[in-house]
Short mmCIF file of C-alpha atoms and ligand atoms in Angstrom, two decimals:
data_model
loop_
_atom_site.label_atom_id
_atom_site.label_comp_id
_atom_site.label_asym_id
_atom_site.label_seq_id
_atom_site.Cartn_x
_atom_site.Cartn_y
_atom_site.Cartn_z
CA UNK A 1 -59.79 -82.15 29.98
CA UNK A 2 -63.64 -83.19 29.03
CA UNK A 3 -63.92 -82.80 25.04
CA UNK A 4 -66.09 -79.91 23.86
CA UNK A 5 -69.35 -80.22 23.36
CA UNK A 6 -71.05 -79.93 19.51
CA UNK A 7 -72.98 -76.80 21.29
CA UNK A 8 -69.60 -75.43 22.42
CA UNK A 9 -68.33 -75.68 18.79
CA UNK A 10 -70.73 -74.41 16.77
CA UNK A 11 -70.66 -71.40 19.95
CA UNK A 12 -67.46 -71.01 19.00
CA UNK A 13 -67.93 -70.48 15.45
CA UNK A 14 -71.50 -68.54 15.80
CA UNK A 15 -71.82 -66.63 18.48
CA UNK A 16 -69.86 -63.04 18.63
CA UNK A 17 -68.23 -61.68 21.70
CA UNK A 18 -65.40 -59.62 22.52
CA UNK A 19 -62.86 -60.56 25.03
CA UNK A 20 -60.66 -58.47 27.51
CA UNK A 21 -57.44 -57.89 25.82
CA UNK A 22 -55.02 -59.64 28.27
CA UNK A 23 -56.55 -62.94 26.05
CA UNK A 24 -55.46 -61.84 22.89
CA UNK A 25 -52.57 -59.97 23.59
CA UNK A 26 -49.49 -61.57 24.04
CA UNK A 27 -46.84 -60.61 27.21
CA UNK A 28 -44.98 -58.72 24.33
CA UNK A 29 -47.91 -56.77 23.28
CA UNK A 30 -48.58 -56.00 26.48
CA UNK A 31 -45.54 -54.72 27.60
CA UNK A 32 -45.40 -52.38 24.12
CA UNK A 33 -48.71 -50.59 25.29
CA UNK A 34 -47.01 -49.67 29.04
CA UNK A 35 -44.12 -48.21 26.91
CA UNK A 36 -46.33 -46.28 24.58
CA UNK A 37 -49.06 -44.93 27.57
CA UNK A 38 -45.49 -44.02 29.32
CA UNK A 39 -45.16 -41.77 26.17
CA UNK A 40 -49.09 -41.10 26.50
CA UNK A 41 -48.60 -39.52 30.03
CA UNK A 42 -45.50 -37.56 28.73
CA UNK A 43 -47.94 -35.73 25.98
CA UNK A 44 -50.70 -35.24 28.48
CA UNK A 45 -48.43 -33.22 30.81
CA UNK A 46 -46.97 -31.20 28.80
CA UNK A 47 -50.60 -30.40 26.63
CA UNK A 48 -53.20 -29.22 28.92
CA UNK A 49 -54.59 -27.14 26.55
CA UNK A 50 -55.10 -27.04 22.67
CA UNK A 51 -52.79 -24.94 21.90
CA UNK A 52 -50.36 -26.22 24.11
CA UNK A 53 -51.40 -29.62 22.56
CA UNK A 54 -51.13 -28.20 18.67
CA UNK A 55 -47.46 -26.46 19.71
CA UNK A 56 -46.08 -30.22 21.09
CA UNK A 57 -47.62 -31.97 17.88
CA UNK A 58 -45.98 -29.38 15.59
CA UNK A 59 -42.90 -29.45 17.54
CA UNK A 60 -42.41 -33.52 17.58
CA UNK A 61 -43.92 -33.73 13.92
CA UNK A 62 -40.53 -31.13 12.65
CA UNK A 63 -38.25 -33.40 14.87
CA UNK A 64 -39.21 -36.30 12.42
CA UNK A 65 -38.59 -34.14 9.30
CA UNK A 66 -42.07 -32.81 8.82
CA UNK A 67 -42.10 -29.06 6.71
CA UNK A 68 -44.35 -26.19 6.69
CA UNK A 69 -47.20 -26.91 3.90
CA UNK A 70 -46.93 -24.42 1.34
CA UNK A 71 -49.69 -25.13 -1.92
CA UNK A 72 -47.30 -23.38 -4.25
CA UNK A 73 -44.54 -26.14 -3.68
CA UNK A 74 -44.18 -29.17 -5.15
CA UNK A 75 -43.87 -33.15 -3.14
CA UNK A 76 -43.36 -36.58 -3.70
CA UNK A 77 -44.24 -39.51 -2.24
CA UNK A 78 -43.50 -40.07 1.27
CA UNK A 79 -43.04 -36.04 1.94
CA UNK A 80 -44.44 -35.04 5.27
CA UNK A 81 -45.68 -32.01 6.00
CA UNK A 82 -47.90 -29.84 8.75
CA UNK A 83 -50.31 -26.94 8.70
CA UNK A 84 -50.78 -24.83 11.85
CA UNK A 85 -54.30 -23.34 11.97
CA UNK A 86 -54.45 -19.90 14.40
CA UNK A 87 -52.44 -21.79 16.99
CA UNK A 88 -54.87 -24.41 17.95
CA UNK A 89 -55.64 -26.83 15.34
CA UNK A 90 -52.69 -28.87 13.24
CA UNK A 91 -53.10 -31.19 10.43
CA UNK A 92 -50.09 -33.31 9.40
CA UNK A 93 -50.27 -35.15 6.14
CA UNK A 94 -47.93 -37.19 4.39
CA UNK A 95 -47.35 -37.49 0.84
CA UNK A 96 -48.79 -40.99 -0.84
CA UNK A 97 -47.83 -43.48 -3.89
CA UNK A 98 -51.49 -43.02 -5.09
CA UNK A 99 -52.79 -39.49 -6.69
CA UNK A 100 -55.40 -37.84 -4.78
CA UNK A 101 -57.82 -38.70 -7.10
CA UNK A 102 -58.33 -41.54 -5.79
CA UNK A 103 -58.74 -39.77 -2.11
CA UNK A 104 -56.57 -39.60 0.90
CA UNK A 105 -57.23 -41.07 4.59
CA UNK A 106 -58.14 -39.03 7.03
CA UNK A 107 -57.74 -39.13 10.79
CA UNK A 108 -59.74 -36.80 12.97
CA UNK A 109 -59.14 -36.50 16.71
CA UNK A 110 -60.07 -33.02 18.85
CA UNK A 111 -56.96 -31.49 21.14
CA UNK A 112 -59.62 -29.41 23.06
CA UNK A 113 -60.92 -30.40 26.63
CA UNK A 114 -63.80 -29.40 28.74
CA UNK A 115 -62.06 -26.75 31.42
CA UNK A 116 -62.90 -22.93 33.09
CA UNK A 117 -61.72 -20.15 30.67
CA UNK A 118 -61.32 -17.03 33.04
CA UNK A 119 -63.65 -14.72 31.73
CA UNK A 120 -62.26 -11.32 29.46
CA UNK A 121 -62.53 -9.22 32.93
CA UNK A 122 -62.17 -11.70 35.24
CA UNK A 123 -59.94 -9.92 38.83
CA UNK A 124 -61.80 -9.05 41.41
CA UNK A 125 -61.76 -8.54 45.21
CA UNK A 126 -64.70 -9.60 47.38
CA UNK A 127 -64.16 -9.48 51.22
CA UNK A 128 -60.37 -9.26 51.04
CA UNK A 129 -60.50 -12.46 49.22
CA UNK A 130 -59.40 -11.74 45.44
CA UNK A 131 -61.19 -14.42 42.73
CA UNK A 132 -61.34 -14.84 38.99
CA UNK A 133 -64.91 -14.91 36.93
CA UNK A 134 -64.77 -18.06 34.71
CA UNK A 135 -67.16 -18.93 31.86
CA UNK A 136 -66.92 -22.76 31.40
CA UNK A 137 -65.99 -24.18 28.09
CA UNK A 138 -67.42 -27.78 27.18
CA UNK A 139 -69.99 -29.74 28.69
CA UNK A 140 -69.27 -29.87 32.40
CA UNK A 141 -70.55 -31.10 35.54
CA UNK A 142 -69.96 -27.94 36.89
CA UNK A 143 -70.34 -29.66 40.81
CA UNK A 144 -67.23 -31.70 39.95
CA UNK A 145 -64.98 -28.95 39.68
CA UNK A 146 -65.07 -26.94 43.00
CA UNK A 147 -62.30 -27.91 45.15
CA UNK A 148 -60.29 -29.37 42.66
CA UNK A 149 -56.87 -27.89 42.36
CA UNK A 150 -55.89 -25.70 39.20
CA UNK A 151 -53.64 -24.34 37.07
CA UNK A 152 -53.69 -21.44 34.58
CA UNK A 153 -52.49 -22.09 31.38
CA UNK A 154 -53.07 -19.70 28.34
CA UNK A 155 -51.79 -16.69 26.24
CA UNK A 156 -52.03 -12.44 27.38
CA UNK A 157 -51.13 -10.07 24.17
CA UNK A 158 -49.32 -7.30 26.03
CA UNK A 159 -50.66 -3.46 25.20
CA UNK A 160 -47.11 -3.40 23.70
CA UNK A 161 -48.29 -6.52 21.12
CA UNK A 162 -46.08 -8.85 23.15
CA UNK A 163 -47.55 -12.37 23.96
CA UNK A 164 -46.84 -13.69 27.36
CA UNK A 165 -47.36 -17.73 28.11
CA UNK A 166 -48.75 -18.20 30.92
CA UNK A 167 -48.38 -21.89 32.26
CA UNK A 168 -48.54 -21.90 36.15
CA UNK A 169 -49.80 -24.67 38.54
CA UNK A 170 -47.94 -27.97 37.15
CA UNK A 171 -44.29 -27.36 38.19
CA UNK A 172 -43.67 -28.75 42.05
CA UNK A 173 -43.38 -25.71 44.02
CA UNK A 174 -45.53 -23.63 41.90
CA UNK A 175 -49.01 -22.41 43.63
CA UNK A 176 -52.29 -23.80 42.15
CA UNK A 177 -55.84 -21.91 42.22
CA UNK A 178 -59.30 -23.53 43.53
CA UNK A 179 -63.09 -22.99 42.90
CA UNK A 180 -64.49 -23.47 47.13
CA UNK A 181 -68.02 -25.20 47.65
CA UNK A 182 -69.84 -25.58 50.65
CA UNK A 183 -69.55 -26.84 53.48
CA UNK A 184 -71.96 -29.70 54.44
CA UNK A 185 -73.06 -28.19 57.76
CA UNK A 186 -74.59 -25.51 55.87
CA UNK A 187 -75.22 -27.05 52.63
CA UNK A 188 -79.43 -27.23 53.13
CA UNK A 189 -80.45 -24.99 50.45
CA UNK A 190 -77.46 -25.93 48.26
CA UNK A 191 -78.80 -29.80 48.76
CA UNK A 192 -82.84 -28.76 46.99
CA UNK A 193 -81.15 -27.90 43.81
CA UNK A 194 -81.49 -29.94 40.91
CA UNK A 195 -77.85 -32.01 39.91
CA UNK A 196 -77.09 -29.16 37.00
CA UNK A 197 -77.51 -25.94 39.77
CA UNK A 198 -75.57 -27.48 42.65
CA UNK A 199 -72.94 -25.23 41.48
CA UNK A 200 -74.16 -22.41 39.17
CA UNK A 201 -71.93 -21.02 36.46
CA UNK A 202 -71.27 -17.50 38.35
CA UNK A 203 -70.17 -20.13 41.14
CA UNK A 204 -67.12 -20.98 39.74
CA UNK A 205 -64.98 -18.74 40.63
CA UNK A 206 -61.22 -19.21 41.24
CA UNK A 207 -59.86 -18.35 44.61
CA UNK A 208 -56.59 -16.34 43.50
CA UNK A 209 -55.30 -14.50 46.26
CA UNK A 210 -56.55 -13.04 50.04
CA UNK A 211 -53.06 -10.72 51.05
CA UNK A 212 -53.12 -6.89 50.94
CA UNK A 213 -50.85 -5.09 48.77
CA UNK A 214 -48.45 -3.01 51.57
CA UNK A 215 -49.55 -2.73 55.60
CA UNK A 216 -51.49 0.42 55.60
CA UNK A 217 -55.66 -0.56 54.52
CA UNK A 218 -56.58 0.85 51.21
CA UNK A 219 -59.31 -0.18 49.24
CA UNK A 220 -58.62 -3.45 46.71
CA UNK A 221 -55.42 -3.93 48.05
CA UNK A 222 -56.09 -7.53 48.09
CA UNK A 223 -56.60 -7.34 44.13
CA UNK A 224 -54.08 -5.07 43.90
CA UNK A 225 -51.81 -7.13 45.36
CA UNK A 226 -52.54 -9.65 42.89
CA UNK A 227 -52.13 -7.48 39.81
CA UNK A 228 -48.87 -6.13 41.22
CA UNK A 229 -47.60 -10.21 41.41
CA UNK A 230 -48.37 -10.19 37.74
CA UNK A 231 -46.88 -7.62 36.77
CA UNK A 232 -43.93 -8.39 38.17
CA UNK A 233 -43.84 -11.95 36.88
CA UNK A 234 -45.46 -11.38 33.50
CA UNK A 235 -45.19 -7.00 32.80
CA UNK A 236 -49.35 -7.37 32.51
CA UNK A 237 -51.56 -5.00 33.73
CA UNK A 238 -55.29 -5.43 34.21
CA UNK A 239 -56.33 -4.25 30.80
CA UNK A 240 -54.23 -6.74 29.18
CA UNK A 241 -56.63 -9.50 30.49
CA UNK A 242 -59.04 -7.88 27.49
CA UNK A 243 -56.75 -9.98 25.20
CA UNK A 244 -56.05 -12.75 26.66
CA UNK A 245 -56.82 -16.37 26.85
CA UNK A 246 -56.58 -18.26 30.33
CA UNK A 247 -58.00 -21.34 30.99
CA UNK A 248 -58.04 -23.15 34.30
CA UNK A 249 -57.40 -27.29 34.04
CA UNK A 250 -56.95 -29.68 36.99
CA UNK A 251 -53.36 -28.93 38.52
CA UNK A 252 -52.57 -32.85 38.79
CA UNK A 253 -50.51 -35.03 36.52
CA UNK A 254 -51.80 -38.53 34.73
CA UNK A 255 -51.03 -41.30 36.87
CA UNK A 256 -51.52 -44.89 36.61
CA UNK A 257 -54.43 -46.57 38.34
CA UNK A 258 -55.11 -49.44 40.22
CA UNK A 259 -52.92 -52.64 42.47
CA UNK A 260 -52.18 -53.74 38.37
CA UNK A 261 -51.36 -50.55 37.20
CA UNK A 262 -53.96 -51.18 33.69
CA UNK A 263 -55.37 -47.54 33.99
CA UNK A 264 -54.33 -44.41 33.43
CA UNK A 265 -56.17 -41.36 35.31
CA UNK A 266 -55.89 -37.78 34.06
CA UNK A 267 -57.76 -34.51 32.98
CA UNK A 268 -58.03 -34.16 29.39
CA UNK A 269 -58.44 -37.61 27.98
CA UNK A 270 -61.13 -36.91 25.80
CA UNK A 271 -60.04 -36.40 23.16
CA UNK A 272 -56.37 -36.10 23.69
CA UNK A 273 -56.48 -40.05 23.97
CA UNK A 274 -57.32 -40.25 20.62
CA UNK A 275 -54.88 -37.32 19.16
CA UNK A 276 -52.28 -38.92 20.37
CA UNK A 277 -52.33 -42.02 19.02
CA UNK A 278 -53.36 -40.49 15.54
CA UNK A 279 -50.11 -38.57 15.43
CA UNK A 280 -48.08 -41.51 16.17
CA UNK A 281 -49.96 -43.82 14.00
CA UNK A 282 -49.25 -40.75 11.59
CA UNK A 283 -45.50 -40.52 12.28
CA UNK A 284 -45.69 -44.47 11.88
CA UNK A 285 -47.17 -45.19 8.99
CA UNK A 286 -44.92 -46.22 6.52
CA UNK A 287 -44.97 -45.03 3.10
CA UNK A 288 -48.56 -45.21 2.95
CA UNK A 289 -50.47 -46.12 -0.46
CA UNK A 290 -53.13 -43.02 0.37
CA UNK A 291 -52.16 -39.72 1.08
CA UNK A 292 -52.81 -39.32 4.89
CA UNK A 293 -54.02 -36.67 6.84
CA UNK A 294 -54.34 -36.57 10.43
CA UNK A 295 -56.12 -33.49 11.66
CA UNK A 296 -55.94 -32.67 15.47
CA UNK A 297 -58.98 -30.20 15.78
CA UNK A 298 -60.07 -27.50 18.45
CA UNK A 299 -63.60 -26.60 19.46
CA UNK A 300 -65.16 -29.84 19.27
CA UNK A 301 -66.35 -29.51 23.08
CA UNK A 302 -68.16 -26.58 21.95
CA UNK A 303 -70.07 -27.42 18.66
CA UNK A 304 -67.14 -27.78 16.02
CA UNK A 305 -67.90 -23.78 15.43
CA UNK A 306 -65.33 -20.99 14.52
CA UNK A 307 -62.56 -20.82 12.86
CA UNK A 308 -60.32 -24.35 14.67
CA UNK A 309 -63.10 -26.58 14.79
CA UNK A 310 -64.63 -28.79 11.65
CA UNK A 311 -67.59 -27.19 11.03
CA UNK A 312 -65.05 -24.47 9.63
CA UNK A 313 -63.61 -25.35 5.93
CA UNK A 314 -60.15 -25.20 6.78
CA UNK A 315 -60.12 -28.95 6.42
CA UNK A 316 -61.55 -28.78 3.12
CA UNK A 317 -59.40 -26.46 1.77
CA UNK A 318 -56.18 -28.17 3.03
CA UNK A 319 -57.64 -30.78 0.97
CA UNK A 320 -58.51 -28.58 -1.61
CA UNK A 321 -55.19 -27.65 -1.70
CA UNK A 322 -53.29 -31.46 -2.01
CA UNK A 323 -55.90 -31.66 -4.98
CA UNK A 324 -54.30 -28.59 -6.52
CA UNK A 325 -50.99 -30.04 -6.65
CA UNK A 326 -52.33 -32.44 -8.92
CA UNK A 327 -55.06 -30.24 -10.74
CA UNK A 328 -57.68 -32.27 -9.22
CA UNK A 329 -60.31 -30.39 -8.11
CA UNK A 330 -60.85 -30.96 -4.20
CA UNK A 331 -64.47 -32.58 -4.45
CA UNK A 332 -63.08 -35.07 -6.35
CA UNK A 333 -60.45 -36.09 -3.39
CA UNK A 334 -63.19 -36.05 -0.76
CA UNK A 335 -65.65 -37.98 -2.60
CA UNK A 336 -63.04 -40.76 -2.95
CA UNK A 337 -61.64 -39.91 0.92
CA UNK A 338 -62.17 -42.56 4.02
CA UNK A 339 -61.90 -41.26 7.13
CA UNK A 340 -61.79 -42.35 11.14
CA UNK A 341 -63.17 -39.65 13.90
CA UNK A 342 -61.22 -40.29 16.57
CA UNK A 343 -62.85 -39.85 19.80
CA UNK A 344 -64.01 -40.89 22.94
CA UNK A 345 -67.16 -43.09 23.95
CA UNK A 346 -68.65 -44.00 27.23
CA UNK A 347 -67.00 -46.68 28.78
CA UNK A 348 -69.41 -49.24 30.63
CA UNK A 349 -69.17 -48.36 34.03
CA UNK A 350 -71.04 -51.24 36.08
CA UNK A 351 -71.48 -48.50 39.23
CA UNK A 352 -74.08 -46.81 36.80
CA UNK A 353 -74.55 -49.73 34.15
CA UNK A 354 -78.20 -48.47 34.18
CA UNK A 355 -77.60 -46.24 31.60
CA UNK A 356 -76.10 -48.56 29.04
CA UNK A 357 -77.65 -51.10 27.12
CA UNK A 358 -75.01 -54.45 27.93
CA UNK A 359 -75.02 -55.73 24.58
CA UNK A 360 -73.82 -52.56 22.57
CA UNK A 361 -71.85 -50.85 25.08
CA UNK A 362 -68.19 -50.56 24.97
CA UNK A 363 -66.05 -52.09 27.66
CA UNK A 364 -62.93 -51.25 28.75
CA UNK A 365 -59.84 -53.42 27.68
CA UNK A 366 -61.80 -55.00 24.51
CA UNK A 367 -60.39 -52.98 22.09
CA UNK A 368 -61.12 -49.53 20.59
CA UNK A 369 -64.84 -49.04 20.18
CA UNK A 370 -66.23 -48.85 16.47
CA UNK A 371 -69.50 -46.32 16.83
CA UNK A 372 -71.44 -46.37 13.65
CA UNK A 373 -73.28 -43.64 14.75
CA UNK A 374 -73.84 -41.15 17.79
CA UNK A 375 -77.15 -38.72 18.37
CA UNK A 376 -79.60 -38.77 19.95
CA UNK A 377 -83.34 -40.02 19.95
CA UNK A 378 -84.25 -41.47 16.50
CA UNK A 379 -80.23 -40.53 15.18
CA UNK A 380 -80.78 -36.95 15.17
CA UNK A 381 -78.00 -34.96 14.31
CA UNK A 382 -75.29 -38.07 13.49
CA UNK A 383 -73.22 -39.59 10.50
CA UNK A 384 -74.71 -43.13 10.50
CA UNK A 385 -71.37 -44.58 8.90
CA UNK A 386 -72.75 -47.18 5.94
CA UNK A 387 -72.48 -50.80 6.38
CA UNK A 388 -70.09 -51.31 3.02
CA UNK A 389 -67.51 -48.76 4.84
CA UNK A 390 -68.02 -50.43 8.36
CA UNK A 391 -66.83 -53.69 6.47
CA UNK A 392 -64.16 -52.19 5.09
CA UNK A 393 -62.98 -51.04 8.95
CA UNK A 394 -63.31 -54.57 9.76
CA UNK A 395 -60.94 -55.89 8.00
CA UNK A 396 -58.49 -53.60 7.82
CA UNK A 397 -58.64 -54.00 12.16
CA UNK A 398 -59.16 -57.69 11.87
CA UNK A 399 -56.42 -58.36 9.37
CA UNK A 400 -53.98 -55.77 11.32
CA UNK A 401 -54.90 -58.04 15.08
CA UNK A 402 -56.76 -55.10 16.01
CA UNK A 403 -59.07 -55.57 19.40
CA UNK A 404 -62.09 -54.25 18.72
CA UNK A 405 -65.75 -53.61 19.66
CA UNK A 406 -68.72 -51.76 18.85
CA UNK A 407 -70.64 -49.42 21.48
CA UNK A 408 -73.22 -47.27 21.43
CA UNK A 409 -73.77 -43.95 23.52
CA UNK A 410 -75.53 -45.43 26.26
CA UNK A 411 -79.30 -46.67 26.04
CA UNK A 412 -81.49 -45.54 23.15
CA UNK A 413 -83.48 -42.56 25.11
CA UNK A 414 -80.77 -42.01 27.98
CA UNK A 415 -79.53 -38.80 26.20
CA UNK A 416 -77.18 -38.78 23.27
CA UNK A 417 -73.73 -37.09 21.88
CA UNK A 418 -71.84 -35.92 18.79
CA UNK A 419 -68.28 -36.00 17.57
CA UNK A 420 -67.03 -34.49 14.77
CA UNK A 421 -67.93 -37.33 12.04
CA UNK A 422 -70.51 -35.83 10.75
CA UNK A 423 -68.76 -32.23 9.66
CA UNK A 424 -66.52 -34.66 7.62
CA UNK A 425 -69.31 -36.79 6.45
CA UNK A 426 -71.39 -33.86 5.32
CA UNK A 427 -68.63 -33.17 2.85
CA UNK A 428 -68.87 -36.35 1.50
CA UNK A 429 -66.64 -38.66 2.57
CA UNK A 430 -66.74 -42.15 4.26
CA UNK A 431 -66.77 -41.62 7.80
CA UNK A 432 -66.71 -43.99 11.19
CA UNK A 433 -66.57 -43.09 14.76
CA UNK A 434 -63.75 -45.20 16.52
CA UNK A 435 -62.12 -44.37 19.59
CA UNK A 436 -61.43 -45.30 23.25
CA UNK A 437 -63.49 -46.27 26.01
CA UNK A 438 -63.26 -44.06 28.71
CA UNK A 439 -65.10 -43.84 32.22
CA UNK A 440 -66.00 -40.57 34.20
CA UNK A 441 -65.86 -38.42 30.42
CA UNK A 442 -65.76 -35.02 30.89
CA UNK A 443 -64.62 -34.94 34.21
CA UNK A 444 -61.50 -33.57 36.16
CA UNK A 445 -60.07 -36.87 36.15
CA UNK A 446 -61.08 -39.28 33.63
CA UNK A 447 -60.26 -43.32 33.22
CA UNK A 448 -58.88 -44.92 29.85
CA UNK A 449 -57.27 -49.12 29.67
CA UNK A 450 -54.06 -48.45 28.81
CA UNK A 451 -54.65 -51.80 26.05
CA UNK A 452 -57.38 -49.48 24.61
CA UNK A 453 -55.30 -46.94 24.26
CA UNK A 454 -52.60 -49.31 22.46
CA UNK A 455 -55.23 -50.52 20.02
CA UNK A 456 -56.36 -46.91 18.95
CA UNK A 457 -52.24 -46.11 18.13
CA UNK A 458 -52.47 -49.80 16.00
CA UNK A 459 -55.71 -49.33 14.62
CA UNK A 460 -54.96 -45.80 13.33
CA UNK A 461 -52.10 -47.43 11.74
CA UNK A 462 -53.13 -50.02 10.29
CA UNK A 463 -56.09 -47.72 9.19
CA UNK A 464 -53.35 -45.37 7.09
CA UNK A 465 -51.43 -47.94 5.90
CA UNK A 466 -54.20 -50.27 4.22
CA UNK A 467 -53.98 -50.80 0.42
MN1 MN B 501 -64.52 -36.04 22.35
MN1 MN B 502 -66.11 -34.54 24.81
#
């Protein structure tokens, strides 16, 4: 081998770039990421929604021990406990060495996903073809989700008070719903619209049913047909849809992608990619030094409004409420808090690499993706995390082996983003973006590395369990 050259040194010790994890990962480390996405996949089946999502991480957090929080009782160190907020938002926390006082760690990952939410009155037969209304929830392309198949996952309170779950689409042998486009023979006025009308909003509607009810014709009997199925399966009648909450998602499973098998594919990614990992890293952590708080939110897709997303103060309060234990009053624990927003940013994708800027993009397999700040334009509307906290990310990743990288949400004028960083900032804590990579975001079927996904789980960690 030909001896390096002075240049290639002083490279070496100068220059920064990030490398694909499969060179700084060992075979081990490797193989520990497969295992945990295996468990990754597992979650993402079995939470399509948030709420399904909020039930699974209550349910695994009170296999490990974890206990109803209750601000009248009194913990130790190393107690873990779990707050439930209106069925869609959780926060687990466990109990540190340190008071309060001198803050508590916070994780914050969203459990909510762009998807169709069948509308309050949503049956209805058009041509002896019977078809739900939808109103879509998030930022969709709404083009990319005709002919995609779907299931119907969601909640109906009964006349009678009773709450039926409906989860139907997933199981083999179950029957799964569809939103038709098109076809391109006939497609020439559908072809001058502009990319967001190619499918309107009052387009989307889900093809439930085209059988009469009986064999003599009646009117509706298509719908009524329909009805009559549910009622039988789930004692609802059509008023009952009034107070309800159904929401179509993409009928497939997550599956592994590509000849090496480095990918995972699924609906629901963003942000569940990132939940996930927090609640392990959560379950993890041992003993930590901090109080920590992981806190798996709803509604970010939509703003962060009402009362299960973080613009709400049911964050501060829980916090509020640790404080209280210790008759510390609860600005007092934020100002001293740190905290990582867990989410999703654009992966590079080099089909549209046009829209990124190469040098502060984040690429899949180098790592989680450290995003000081999101907006749009000149930084509007963004937590631009300071550099003193950045550092301290830095080395809590670089003395853990975390792979990381820095990105920003594509070029400077290309568009922009938010995440839910700055709800926690504007309380006044310290607050950084980092999350995975991800490629086709808000689509049906979106792409994570499963090493990204890896680092998040150890980065999270290593995040709660720094001194
Ligand atoms: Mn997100
Ligand atoms: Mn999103």
């Amino acid at each position: 081998m030909s001896e390096k050259s002075q240049a290639d040194i002083l490279k070496e010790q100068l220059f920064y770039e990030p490398k694909h994890a499969s060179y700084v990962m060992d075979e081990d480390e490797i193989n520990r990421a497969d295992v945990f996405c295996r468990d990754y996949i597992g979650f993402l089946n079995a939470s399509r929604t948030e709420r399904e999502a909020a039930a699974n991480i209550v349910s695994l957090a009170r296999e490990r021990g974890y206990k109803e929080f209750d601000p009248k009782a009194k913990y130790k160190s190393g107690d873990k406990v779990y707050s439930l907020i209106h069925e869609k938002s959780v926060i687990l926390c466990t109990i540190g060495k340190k008071s309060v006082a001198e803050g508590v760690r916070i994780l914050a990952a969203h459990i909510d996903s762009p998807r169709l939410d069948l509308k309050p009155n949503p049956l209805y037969e058009e041509d002896e073809l019977a078809l739900f209304k939808t109103h879509y929830y998030g930022g969709i392309k709404k083009y990319q989700w005709p002919t995609v198949p779907l299931a119907l996952h969601g909640v109906v309170i009964k006349k009678n008070g009773k709450k039926v779950t409906v989860r139907i689409g997933d199981e083999p042998g179950d029957p799964v719903f569809v939103v038709t486009d098109l076809l391109p023979h006939l497609d020439r006025q559908q072809a001058d619209r502009p990319m967001t009308k190619v499918i309107k909003g009052e387009e989307l509607n889900i093809l439930v049913g085209s059988r009469p009810f009986g064999n003599e014709k009646s009117d509706k009997a298509v719908k009524l047909n329909v009805l009559n199925l549910l009622h039988e399966k789930y004692g609802i009648i059509e008023e009952d849809f009034l107070s309800a909450e159904l929401e179509a998602v993409p009928a497939y499973p997550a599956v592994d992608i590509g000849f090496d098998r480095s990918l995972i594919g699924s609906y629901g990614h963003d942000d569940r990619v990132c939940a996930y990992p927090s609640v392990m890293a959560a379950f993890d952590a041992a003993e930590p030094e901090y109080t920590s708080v992981a806190v798996l939110t709803d509604k970010e897709e939509t703003g962060s409004d009402g009362n299960t997303g973080l613009q709400s103060a049911y964050l501060k309060h829980f916090i509020a409420d640790l404080g209280a234990l210790e008759g510390v009053p609860g600005r007092d624990v934020i100002r001293n808090s740190s905290c990582l927003s867990a989410d999703v940013n654009a992966g590079y994708d080099p089909t549209f690499g046009h829209v990124h800027e190469k040098m502060n993009a984040a690429y899949l397999n180098k790592g989680i993706v450290l995003t000081k700040y999101t907006g749009s334009g000149g930084k509007g509307g963004t937590n631009d995390a300071n550099a003193e906290f950045v550092f301290k990310v830095r080395s809590v990743f670089d003395s853990a082996c975390v792979q990381w990288q820095v990105g920003e949400l594509g070029k400077v004028d290309e568009g922009g983003g938010g995440t839910v960083a700055k709800y926690i900032a504007n309380l006044g804590a310290q607050v950084v973006d980092v999350g995975v990579p991800v490629l086709s975001m808000h689509a049906p079927f979106e792409v994570v590395s499963k090493t990204d996904v890896y680092m998040a789980y150890k980065g999270f960690k290593a995040f709660l369990e720094a001194k």
